CSV table of C-alpha atoms in Angstrom, one decimal:
chain,number,residue,atom,x,y,z
A,587,MET,CA,-5.3,5.8,25.2
A,588,SER,CA,-2.3,8.1,24.8
A,589,PRO,CA,-2.9,11.5,23.3
A,590,ASN,CA,-0.1,10.8,20.9
A,591,SER,CA,-1.7,7.5,19.7
A,592,ALA,CA,-4.3,7.0,17.0
A,593,PHE,CA,-6.1,4.3,19.0
A,594,SER,CA,-5.7,2.1,22.0
A,595,ALA,CA,-2.5,0.0,22.1
A,596,LYS,CA,-4.6,-2.7,23.8
A,597,LEU,CA,-5.6,-3.9,20.3
A,598,ILE,CA,-1.9,-4.7,19.4
A,599,SER,CA,-1.4,-8.5,19.4
A,600,PRO,CA,1.5,-9.7,21.6
A,601,ASP,CA,1.9,-12.7,19.3
A,602,VAL,CA,2.5,-10.4,16.3
A,603,GLN,CA,5.0,-8.4,18.3
A,604,ALA,CA,6.8,-11.5,19.4
A,605,ARG,CA,7.4,-12.6,15.8
A,606,LEU,CA,9.0,-9.3,14.7
A,607,PRO,CA,12.8,-9.1,14.4
A,608,LYS,CA,14.6,-7.8,17.4
A,609,GLY,CA,14.6,-4.0,17.5
A,610,TYR,CA,11.2,-3.6,15.8
A,611,VAL,CA,7.9,-2.7,17.3
A,612,VAL,CA,4.3,-2.8,16.0
A,613,ARG,CA,2.0,-0.1,17.3
A,614,PRO,CA,-0.7,2.4,16.5
A,615,LEU,CA,0.2,5.3,14.4
A,616,ALA,CA,1.5,8.2,16.5
A,617,LEU,CA,1.4,12.0,16.1
A,618,ASP,CA,5.2,12.2,16.1
A,619,ASP,CA,5.5,9.6,13.3
A,620,PHE,CA,5.5,12.6,10.9
A,621,HIS,CA,9.2,13.0,12.0
A,622,LYS,CA,9.9,9.3,11.9
A,623,GLY,CA,9.4,9.0,8.1
A,624,TYR,CA,5.8,7.7,8.0
A,625,LEU,CA,4.9,9.7,4.9
A,626,ASP,CA,8.2,8.7,3.2
A,627,THR,CA,7.4,5.0,3.9
A,628,LEU,CA,3.9,5.5,2.4
A,629,SER,CA,5.5,7.0,-0.7
A,630,HIS,CA,7.0,3.5,-1.4
A,631,LEU,CA,3.4,2.5,-2.1
A,632,THR,CA,1.8,5.4,-3.9
A,633,THR,CA,1.7,9.2,-4.3
A,634,VAL,CA,1.5,11.0,-1.0
A,635,GLY,CA,1.9,14.6,-2.0
A,636,THR,CA,3.6,17.3,-0.1
A,637,LEU,CA,2.0,17.5,3.3
A,638,THR,CA,3.0,19.9,6.0
A,639,GLU,CA,3.3,18.9,9.6
A,640,ALA,CA,0.1,20.8,10.3
A,641,GLN,CA,-1.8,18.9,7.6
A,642,TYR,CA,-0.5,15.6,8.9
A,643,ALA,CA,-1.6,16.6,12.4
A,644,GLU,CA,-5.0,17.6,11.2
A,645,ARG,CA,-5.6,14.2,9.5
A,646,PHE,CA,-4.1,12.4,12.5
A,647,ARG,CA,-6.5,14.1,14.9
A,648,TYR,CA,-9.4,13.2,12.7
A,649,LEU,CA,-8.4,9.5,12.7
A,650,GLN,CA,-7.9,9.7,16.4
A,651,ALA,CA,-11.3,11.2,17.0
A,652,HIS,CA,-12.8,8.3,15.0
A,653,ASN,CA,-10.7,5.7,16.8
A,654,THR,CA,-13.4,3.0,16.6
A,655,THR,CA,-13.4,3.3,12.8
A,656,TYR,CA,-9.7,3.9,11.8
A,657,PHE,CA,-6.8,1.8,12.9
A,658,PRO,CA,-3.6,2.8,11.3
A,659,ILE,CA,-0.6,0.8,12.4
A,660,VAL,CA,3.2,1.1,11.9
A,661,ILE,CA,6.3,-0.9,12.5
A,662,GLU,CA,9.1,1.2,13.8
A,663,HIS,CA,12.8,0.3,13.8
A,664,VAL,CA,13.3,1.6,17.4
A,665,ALA,CA,17.0,2.3,17.3
A,666,LYS,CA,16.7,4.3,14.1
A,667,ARG,CA,13.4,5.9,15.2
A,668,HIS,CA,12.2,5.2,11.7
A,669,ILE,CA,8.8,3.9,10.4
A,670,VAL,CA,9.6,0.9,8.1
A,671,ALA,CA,6.1,-0.6,7.5
A,672,ALA,CA,2.5,0.5,7.8
A,673,GLY,CA,-1.1,-0.4,7.1
A,674,THR,CA,-4.6,0.5,8.0
A,675,ILE,CA,-7.8,-1.3,8.7
A,676,PHE,CA,-11.0,0.7,8.8
A,677,VAL,CA,-14.3,-0.7,10.1
A,678,GLU,CA,-17.4,-0.2,8.1
A,679,ARG,CA,-20.7,-0.3,9.9
A,680,LYS,CA,-23.4,-2.2,7.8
A,681,PHE,CA,-27.1,-2.9,8.0
A,682,VAL,CA,-26.6,-6.4,6.6
A,683,HIS,CA,-25.5,-9.3,8.8
A,684,ALA,CA,-27.5,-7.8,11.7
A,685,ASN,CA,-25.7,-4.5,11.7
A,686,GLY,CA,-22.4,-6.3,11.1
A,687,LEU,CA,-18.9,-4.8,10.8
A,688,VAL,CA,-16.5,-5.3,7.9
A,689,GLY,CA,-12.8,-4.5,8.1
A,690,HIS,CA,-11.2,-3.0,5.0
A,691,ILE,CA,-7.4,-3.3,4.8
A,692,GLU,CA,-5.6,-0.5,3.0
A,693,ASP,CA,-2.2,1.0,2.3
A,694,ILE,CA,0.0,-1.9,3.1
A,695,VAL,CA,3.7,-0.9,2.6
A,696,SER,CA,7.2,-1.8,3.7
A,697,HIS,CA,10.0,0.7,3.2
A,698,ARG,CA,12.5,-0.4,0.6
A,699,GLU,CA,15.3,-0.8,3.2
A,700,ALA,CA,13.1,-3.2,5.3
A,701,ARG,CA,12.0,-5.6,2.5
A,702,GLY,CA,12.8,-9.2,3.1
A,703,LEU,CA,12.1,-9.0,6.9
A,704,HIS,CA,8.5,-10.2,6.4
A,705,LEU,CA,7.1,-7.1,7.9
A,706,GLY,CA,4.2,-7.0,5.4
A,707,GLN,CA,3.0,-10.3,6.8
A,708,SER,CA,3.2,-8.9,10.3
A,709,ILE,CA,1.2,-5.8,9.3
A,710,ILE,CA,-1.5,-8.0,7.8
A,711,GLU,CA,-1.6,-10.3,10.8
A,712,GLN,CA,-1.9,-7.4,13.1
A,713,LEU,CA,-4.7,-5.8,11.0
A,714,LYS,CA,-6.6,-9.1,10.9
A,715,HIS,CA,-6.2,-9.3,14.7
A,716,ILE,CA,-7.8,-5.8,15.1
A,717,GLY,CA,-10.6,-6.8,12.7
A,718,ALA,CA,-11.4,-9.8,14.9
A,719,GLN,CA,-11.0,-7.9,18.2
A,720,THR,CA,-13.4,-5.1,17.0
A,721,GLY,CA,-16.1,-7.7,16.0
A,722,CYS,CA,-15.8,-7.7,12.2
A,723,TYR,CA,-17.5,-10.7,10.5
A,724,LYS,CA,-15.0,-10.4,7.6
A,725,VAL,CA,-11.9,-8.5,6.6
A,726,ILE,CA,-11.4,-7.7,2.9
A,727,LEU,CA,-8.8,-5.9,0.8
A,728,ASP,CA,-8.1,-5.1,-2.8
A,729,CYS,CA,-4.7,-5.8,-4.4
A,730,SER,CA,-2.9,-6.0,-7.7
A,731,GLU,CA,-2.7,-9.3,-9.5
A,732,LYS,CA,1.0,-9.6,-8.7
A,733,ASN,CA,0.3,-9.4,-5.0
A,734,VAL,CA,-2.4,-12.2,-4.9
A,735,PRO,CA,0.2,-14.9,-3.9
A,736,PHE,CA,1.3,-12.7,-0.9
A,737,TYR,CA,-2.2,-12.2,0.4
A,738,GLU,CA,-3.1,-15.9,-0.2
A,739,LYS,CA,-0.1,-16.7,2.1
A,740,CYS,CA,-1.7,-14.4,4.6
A,741,GLY,CA,-4.9,-16.4,4.6
A,742,PHE,CA,-7.0,-14.5,2.1
A,743,THR,CA,-8.8,-16.1,-0.8
A,744,ARG,CA,-9.7,-14.6,-4.2
A,745,LYS,CA,-13.3,-13.4,-4.2
A,746,GLU,CA,-15.3,-11.2,-6.5
A,747,VAL,CA,-13.8,-8.5,-8.8
A,748,GLU,CA,-12.4,-5.1,-7.8
A,749,MET,CA,-13.6,-2.1,-9.9
A,750,ALA,CA,-12.5,1.5,-9.6
A,751,TRP,CA,-13.6,4.9,-10.8
A,752,TYR,CA,-11.0,7.6,-10.5
A,753,ILE,CA,-11.9,11.3,-10.3
A,754,ASP,CA,-9.7,13.9,-12.1
A,755,GLU,CA,-7.0,15.7,-10.3
A,756,ALA,CA,-9.1,18.9,-10.7
A,757,PRO,CA,-10.3,20.5,-7.5
A,758,ARG,CA,-12.3,18.0,-5.5
A,759,ALA,CA,-14.8,18.7,-2.8
A,760,LYS,CA,-13.5,17.9,0.7
A,761,LEU,CA,-15.4,16.7,3.7
């Protein structure tokens, strides 16, 4: 594994890569993606906040140190050196299903300038591939009602109900 990579590139599917438009590459998140607009792309999904390069590097190193749990991926427009899509799967270790593993897909986003290229579907397919390669017995995600048709096209089925409890923006304990 490269010291610049969040996890081993061996988990990247050649089939997913082959389906991308010319000039785009799917790969693990890299340390230098801070300078390639990774946080800007995430801001097309939700609030990111103002992170310094040092704060980004600290979180990156944490994910990298736990590279059997966290698998953040990006799609880069190579010529522009710009991150245009991203997503993460993290693997939860359970006692149920004989110490089974569950993949949780999070933070799926395509940059506004790359919409219509079906990069979101490529991100999902790559994350499902990682889930299968790491031994997960299922891969799950939460989404808004308006995104249900997209995820159904990606092979997911509606199941259960999502619930959330948000904690105030007041100072929070950090691990």
